[in-house]
Amino acid sequence: MGIFDRLFHRPQHASEAQEAAQRAALAHDEAADAYSNEVERTRDQQERLAQEEADRRAAENMTSEGDPWG
């Protein structure tokens, strides 16, 4: 169904609706498979390491009162 069909409220044929539903399901499946669990774990680990490094640097730049050296 195209944009003009939606604008002019043209009825959609059953075969077109079924094809559209199949395309949507396929796109959903492909999107779910795009990122494996390993990719997610690697990204989470990289984010955690980056945050730990930022925290470590911030701690190095603090005085005993908690004020940054500036």
Short mmCIF file of C-alpha atoms in Angstrom, two decimals:
data_model
loop_
_atom_site.label_atom_id
_atom_site.label_comp_id
_atom_site.label_asym_id
_atom_site.label_seq_id
_atom_site.Cartn_x
_atom_site.Cartn_y
_atom_site.Cartn_z
CA MET A 1 0.00 0.00 0.00
CA GLY A 2 1.48 3.28 -1.07
CA ILE A 3 1.16 6.72 0.44
CA PHE A 4 -1.43 7.78 -2.13
CA ASP A 5 -3.54 4.71 -1.40
CA ARG A 6 -3.54 5.65 2.24
CA LEU A 7 -4.40 9.27 1.49
CA PHE A 8 -7.26 8.40 -0.83
CA HIS A 9 -8.44 5.42 1.26
CA ARG A 10 -8.30 2.99 -1.60
CA PRO A 11 -9.15 -0.57 -0.58
CA GLN A 12 -6.22 -2.93 -0.42
CA HIS A 13 -6.36 -6.29 -2.12
CA ALA A 14 -6.06 -9.34 0.12
CA SER A 15 -2.91 -10.58 -1.66
CA GLU A 16 -1.25 -7.18 -1.22
CA ALA A 17 -2.11 -7.17 2.48
CA GLN A 18 -0.68 -10.66 2.89
CA GLU A 19 2.52 -9.70 1.07
CA ALA A 20 2.86 -6.60 3.23
CA ALA A 21 2.43 -8.66 6.38
CA GLN A 22 5.04 -11.16 5.18
CA ARG A 23 7.50 -8.35 4.37
CA ALA A 24 6.95 -6.81 7.79
CA ALA A 25 7.50 -10.15 9.52
CA LEU A 26 10.67 -10.78 7.53
CA ALA A 27 12.01 -7.32 8.33
CA HIS A 28 11.30 -7.89 12.02
CA ASP A 29 13.12 -11.24 11.97
CA GLU A 30 16.11 -9.77 10.17
CA ALA A 31 16.31 -6.88 12.61
CA ALA A 32 16.27 -9.28 15.55
CA ASP A 33 19.09 -11.30 13.98
CA ALA A 34 21.17 -8.26 13.10
CA TYR A 35 22.76 -8.10 16.55
CA SER A 36 23.75 -11.35 18.15
CA ASN A 37 24.13 -11.84 21.88
CA GLU A 38 27.91 -11.67 21.47
CA VAL A 39 27.65 -8.20 19.91
CA GLU A 40 25.45 -7.04 22.77
CA ARG A 41 27.84 -8.42 25.39
CA THR A 42 30.83 -6.85 23.67
CA ARG A 43 29.11 -3.47 23.49
CA ASP A 44 28.06 -3.66 27.15
CA GLN A 45 31.61 -4.59 28.16
CA GLN A 46 33.09 -1.70 26.14
CA GLU A 47 30.65 0.76 27.71
CA ARG A 48 31.46 -0.55 31.20
CA LEU A 49 35.23 -0.28 30.59
CA ALA A 50 34.86 3.25 29.22
CA GLN A 51 32.83 4.28 32.28
CA GLU A 52 35.40 2.72 34.64
CA GLU A 53 38.21 4.59 32.86
CA ALA A 54 36.27 7.87 33.08
CA ASP A 55 35.63 7.26 36.79
CA ARG A 56 39.31 6.47 37.36
CA ARG A 57 40.42 9.66 35.61
CA ALA A 58 37.89 11.71 37.55
CA ALA A 59 39.14 10.22 40.82
CA GLU A 60 42.74 11.11 39.92
CA ASN A 61 41.73 14.72 39.35
CA MET A 62 39.95 15.16 42.67
CA THR A 63 41.33 16.60 45.87
CA SER A 64 40.63 15.06 49.25
CA GLU A 65 37.68 17.46 49.64
CA GLY A 66 36.14 16.24 46.38
CA ASP A 67 36.87 19.40 44.41
CA PRO A 68 38.42 19.06 40.96
CA TRP A 69 41.85 20.57 40.51
CA GLY A 70 40.49 22.80 37.78
#
